[in-house]
Tab-separated table of C-alpha atoms and ligand atoms in Angstrom:
chain	number	residue	atom	x	y	z
A	159	UNK	CA	36.410	-68.158	-191.629
A	160	UNK	CA	37.031	-68.301	-195.350
A	161	UNK	CA	34.200	-66.008	-196.327
A	162	UNK	CA	33.028	-62.521	-195.505
A	163	UNK	CA	29.529	-62.551	-194.029
A	164	UNK	CA	26.934	-60.385	-195.665
A	165	UNK	CA	26.722	-56.914	-194.066
A	166	UNK	CA	23.631	-56.996	-191.900
A	167	UNK	CA	24.135	-53.661	-190.201
A	168	UNK	CA	20.828	-51.923	-189.381
A	169	UNK	CA	21.473	-49.272	-192.047
A	170	UNK	CA	20.905	-51.978	-194.658
A	171	UNK	CA	17.241	-52.012	-193.653
A	172	UNK	CA	16.770	-48.272	-193.497
A	173	UNK	CA	14.773	-47.784	-196.719
A	174	UNK	CA	12.205	-50.441	-196.014
A	175	UNK	CA	12.016	-49.649	-192.298
A	176	UNK	CA	11.214	-45.967	-192.682
A	177	UNK	CA	8.628	-46.667	-195.372
A	178	UNK	CA	6.237	-47.957	-192.735
A	179	UNK	CA	7.255	-46.308	-189.488
A	180	UNK	CA	4.726	-46.636	-186.699
A	181	UNK	CA	4.407	-47.042	-182.971
A	182	UNK	CA	5.251	-50.617	-182.059
A	183	UNK	CA	3.848	-53.081	-179.598
A	184	UNK	CA	6.833	-54.667	-177.901
A	185	UNK	CA	6.747	-57.598	-175.491
A	186	UNK	CA	9.551	-58.767	-173.231
A	187	UNK	CA	8.651	-62.093	-171.695
A	188	UNK	CA	10.267	-65.360	-170.583
A	189	UNK	CA	11.773	-66.761	-167.403
A	190	UNK	CA	15.202	-65.153	-167.628
A	191	UNK	CA	16.264	-61.830	-166.170
A	192	UNK	CA	16.195	-58.709	-168.283
A	193	UNK	CA	12.556	-57.908	-169.118
A	194	UNK	CA	12.153	-54.769	-167.048
A	195	UNK	CA	15.797	-53.895	-167.698
A	196	UNK	CA	15.209	-54.014	-171.453
A	197	UNK	CA	12.136	-51.784	-171.126
A	198	UNK	CA	14.145	-49.294	-169.085
A	199	UNK	CA	16.861	-49.388	-171.721
A	200	UNK	CA	14.305	-48.330	-174.315
A	201	UNK	CA	13.128	-45.545	-172.001
A	202	UNK	CA	16.712	-44.314	-171.750
A	203	UNK	CA	17.032	-44.318	-175.517
A	204	UNK	CA	13.716	-42.504	-176.009
A	205	UNK	CA	14.670	-39.851	-173.447
A	206	UNK	CA	17.669	-39.116	-175.621
A	207	UNK	CA	15.237	-37.819	-178.259
A	208	UNK	CA	13.493	-35.700	-175.621
A	209	UNK	CA	10.483	-37.959	-175.887
A	210	UNK	CA	8.269	-38.222	-172.853
A	211	UNK	CA	7.972	-41.706	-171.376
A	212	UNK	CA	5.482	-43.224	-168.941
A	213	UNK	CA	5.928	-46.367	-166.881
A	214	UNK	CA	2.975	-47.987	-165.143
A	215	UNK	CA	4.073	-50.632	-162.653
A	216	UNK	CA	1.586	-53.367	-161.907
A	217	UNK	CA	3.647	-54.777	-159.082
A	218	UNK	CA	5.213	-52.637	-156.447
A	219	UNK	CA	7.697	-54.005	-153.977
A	220	UNK	CA	8.148	-52.721	-150.448
A	221	UNK	CA	11.266	-50.775	-151.296
A	222	UNK	CA	11.967	-48.184	-153.905
A	223	UNK	CA	13.954	-49.496	-156.813
A	224	UNK	CA	16.750	-47.657	-158.613
A	225	UNK	CA	14.356	-46.878	-161.443
A	226	UNK	CA	11.823	-45.402	-158.993
A	227	UNK	CA	14.531	-43.118	-157.633
A	228	UNK	CA	15.572	-42.109	-161.137
A	229	UNK	CA	11.946	-41.430	-162.161
A	230	UNK	CA	11.619	-38.996	-159.278
A	231	UNK	CA	14.526	-37.041	-160.716
A	232	UNK	CA	13.070	-37.087	-164.223
A	233	UNK	CA	9.410	-36.279	-163.542
A	234	UNK	CA	7.883	-34.601	-166.586
A	235	UNK	CA	10.168	-36.548	-168.861
A	236	UNK	CA	9.976	-40.033	-167.386
A	237	UNK	CA	6.761	-40.399	-165.397
A	238	UNK	CA	6.476	-43.422	-163.173
A	239	UNK	CA	3.142	-44.605	-161.809
A	240	UNK	CA	3.565	-47.239	-159.116
A	241	UNK	CA	0.120	-48.744	-159.013
A	242	UNK	CA	0.690	-52.161	-157.500
A	243	UNK	CA	0.241	-51.090	-153.889
A	244	UNK	CA	-0.246	-54.171	-151.775
A	245	UNK	CA	0.411	-56.484	-154.678
A	246	UNK	CA	2.685	-59.381	-153.941
A	247	UNK	CA	3.790	-62.287	-156.039
A	248	UNK	CA	1.702	-64.557	-153.843
A	249	UNK	CA	-1.876	-63.388	-153.846
A	250	UNK	CA	-3.830	-63.640	-150.624
A	251	UNK	CA	-6.836	-61.520	-151.407
A	252	UNK	CA	-8.264	-62.029	-154.880
A	253	UNK	CA	-10.802	-59.200	-154.767
A	254	UNK	CA	-8.224	-56.687	-153.617
A	255	UNK	CA	-5.780	-57.819	-156.304
A	256	UNK	CA	-8.427	-57.435	-158.991
A	257	UNK	CA	-9.194	-53.938	-157.722
A	258	UNK	CA	-5.488	-53.032	-157.727
A	259	UNK	CA	-5.030	-54.402	-161.238
A	260	UNK	CA	-8.072	-52.497	-162.483
A	261	UNK	CA	-6.815	-49.268	-160.981
A	262	UNK	CA	-3.464	-49.760	-162.689
A	263	UNK	CA	-5.240	-50.526	-165.947
A	264	UNK	CA	-7.216	-47.276	-165.730
A	265	UNK	CA	-3.862	-45.484	-165.448
A	266	UNK	CA	-2.527	-47.444	-168.441
A	267	UNK	CA	-5.462	-46.368	-170.589
A	268	UNK	CA	-4.990	-42.793	-169.463
A	269	UNK	CA	-1.305	-42.633	-170.417
A	270	UNK	CA	-1.975	-44.523	-173.639
A	271	UNK	CA	-4.458	-41.846	-174.717
A	272	UNK	CA	-2.103	-39.061	-173.730
A	273	UNK	CA	-0.207	-38.318	-176.923
A	274	UNK	CA	2.521	-36.457	-175.047
A	275	UNK	CA	3.916	-39.908	-174.247
A	276	UNK	CA	5.814	-41.394	-177.167
A	277	UNK	CA	6.746	-44.517	-175.223
A	278	UNK	CA	4.601	-46.188	-172.578
A	279	UNK	CA	5.739	-49.158	-170.510
A	280	UNK	CA	3.298	-51.422	-168.709
A	281	UNK	CA	5.614	-53.311	-166.398
A	282	UNK	CA	4.364	-56.752	-165.323
A	283	UNK	CA	1.109	-56.425	-167.211
A	284	UNK	CA	1.510	-60.072	-168.244
A	285	UNK	CA	1.410	-61.084	-164.601
A	286	UNK	CA	-2.068	-59.689	-164.000
A	287	UNK	CA	-3.293	-61.206	-167.247
A	288	UNK	CA	-1.999	-64.616	-166.246
A	289	UNK	CA	-4.040	-64.534	-163.063
A	290	UNK	CA	-7.077	-63.113	-164.846
A	291	UNK	CA	-7.069	-59.935	-162.798
A	292	UNK	CA	-7.644	-58.265	-166.135
A	293	UNK	CA	-8.915	-59.639	-169.440
A	294	UNK	CA	-6.669	-59.986	-172.469
A	295	UNK	CA	-9.508	-58.750	-174.690
A	296	UNK	CA	-9.633	-55.440	-172.864
A	297	UNK	CA	-5.911	-54.963	-173.346
A	298	UNK	CA	-6.116	-55.922	-177.017
A	299	UNK	CA	-8.924	-53.445	-177.538
A	300	UNK	CA	-6.960	-50.592	-175.940
A	301	UNK	CA	-3.881	-51.447	-178.022
A	302	UNK	CA	-5.970	-51.474	-181.177
A	303	UNK	CA	-7.099	-47.915	-180.493
A	304	UNK	CA	-3.774	-46.492	-179.328
A	305	UNK	CA	-2.357	-43.378	-180.999
A	306	UNK	CA	-0.485	-44.638	-184.083
A	307	UNK	CA	2.905	-43.184	-183.124
A	308	UNK	CA	2.961	-44.419	-179.533
A	309	UNK	CA	5.314	-47.287	-178.752
A	310	UNK	CA	3.963	-49.660	-176.107
A	311	UNK	CA	6.199	-51.991	-174.127
A	312	UNK	CA	4.687	-54.841	-172.119
A	313	UNK	CA	6.732	-56.961	-169.741
A	314	UNK	CA	6.307	-60.018	-167.584
A	315	UNK	CA	6.563	-63.780	-167.736
A	316	UNK	CA	3.984	-65.858	-169.596
A	317	UNK	CA	2.739	-63.311	-172.109
A	318	UNK	CA	-0.610	-64.605	-173.398
A	319	UNK	CA	-0.536	-65.874	-176.983
A	320	UNK	CA	-3.202	-63.453	-178.325
A	321	UNK	CA	-1.113	-60.560	-177.033
A	322	UNK	CA	2.030	-61.921	-178.700
A	323	UNK	CA	0.037	-62.342	-181.907
A	324	UNK	CA	-0.936	-58.671	-181.781
A	325	UNK	CA	2.615	-57.490	-181.030
A	326	UNK	CA	5.195	-56.319	-183.559
A	327	UNK	CA	8.162	-57.446	-181.517
A	328	UNK	CA	8.381	-60.241	-178.973
A	329	UNK	CA	11.559	-61.223	-177.187
A	330	UNK	CA	11.763	-64.104	-174.763
A	331	UNK	CA	14.435	-63.873	-172.081
A	332	UNK	CA	15.900	-67.303	-171.505
A	333	UNK	CA	17.881	-68.052	-168.401
A	334	UNK	CA	21.283	-69.547	-168.976
A	335	UNK	CA	22.720	-68.579	-165.626
A	336	UNK	CA	21.444	-66.474	-162.737
A	337	UNK	CA	23.389	-65.601	-159.562
A	338	UNK	CA	20.273	-66.519	-157.566
A	339	UNK	CA	21.047	-70.175	-158.284
A	340	UNK	CA	24.442	-69.799	-156.614
A	341	UNK	CA	22.717	-68.437	-153.525
A	342	UNK	CA	23.512	-64.785	-154.189
A	343	UNK	CA	20.989	-62.236	-153.005
A	344	UNK	CA	19.307	-59.671	-155.253
A	345	UNK	CA	21.678	-56.736	-155.715
A	346	UNK	CA	20.858	-53.034	-155.670
A	347	UNK	CA	21.603	-51.386	-159.006
A	348	UNK	CA	21.307	-54.748	-160.754
A	349	UNK	CA	18.104	-56.399	-159.593
A	350	UNK	CA	16.221	-53.434	-158.138
B	23	ATP	P1	14.849	-57.245	-164.268
B	23	ATP	O1	13.916	-56.309	-163.552
B	23	ATP	O2	16.102	-57.451	-163.476
B	23	ATP	O3	15.071	-56.903	-165.688
B	23	ATP	P2	12.892	-59.158	-165.027
B	23	ATP	O4	11.963	-58.021	-165.233
B	23	ATP	O5	13.292	-59.938	-166.240
B	23	ATP	O6	14.181	-58.684	-164.250
B	23	ATP	P3	11.039	-60.267	-163.111
B	23	ATP	O7	10.302	-61.523	-163.414
B	23	ATP	O8	10.314	-58.984	-163.173
B	23	ATP	O9	12.335	-60.239	-164.047
B	23	ATP	O10	11.753	-60.455	-161.722
B	23	ATP	C1	12.130	-59.400	-160.924
B	23	ATP	C2	13.278	-59.767	-160.022
B	23	ATP	O11	13.572	-61.168	-160.031
B	23	ATP	C3	14.585	-59.100	-160.391
B	23	ATP	O12	15.223	-58.731	-159.230
B	23	ATP	C4	15.367	-60.156	-161.111
B	23	ATP	O13	16.758	-60.051	-161.000
B	23	ATP	C5	14.901	-61.407	-160.443
B	23	ATP	N1	14.966	-62.501	-161.413
B	23	ATP	C6	14.741	-62.439	-162.723
B	23	ATP	N2	14.939	-63.634	-163.310
B	23	ATP	C7	15.286	-64.469	-162.327
B	23	ATP	C8	15.631	-65.857	-162.248
B	23	ATP	N3	15.642	-66.610	-163.334
B	23	ATP	N4	15.931	-66.385	-161.041
B	23	ATP	C9	15.895	-65.622	-159.944
B	23	ATP	N5	15.583	-64.318	-159.933
B	23	ATP	C10	15.282	-63.749	-161.097
B	24	MG	MG1	10.305	-57.267	-164.293
């Protein structure tokens, strides 16, 4: 390269960024892997500042994930609420799924109001919105009234457009390659 690119290190933005610091609404969506992982990465970063973090999981698998195990060790700093009992990716009982989603949403509102939490993660919220287990308007309303300093992270495929419009940061994970396609099974420590 015959030229030196302009320095775009984050420090270059510091003055303007701190002028309007506020709790962000962050969405990780898309088909590729990395949505929950990215949210957990933010939790890790926040914990470094001794901030308290809450994760509400809308979908709960049969087995404990690595993050569930870690949450147990960090209770009081990283609080994990696994609300998706009985939820599967393939719904068989609509009424029960709605009830489960609503229960998880009650927990979301509770942690959102609790100003001890500087970062709250609603994992797979987009999933329940997609299937209308919960209305987007309700979520938008809660986000509108959140404590100003609280960062909210929402994950899941197919984030609804109105939610992305309301967000400050939206990243779409795009699959380029996934070991699943080569027939490899989900791996502990990587996928769960
Ligand atoms: P992760 O939790 O690994 O960050 P994710 O939150 O982006 O993944 P989800 O839609 O929540 O993805 O899927 C959960 C599980 O499905 C994970 O085990 C993940 O590895 C796997 N997965 C994600 N993307 C793909 C894909 N494109 N093909 C197959 N499996 C996938
Ligand atoms: Mg996920």
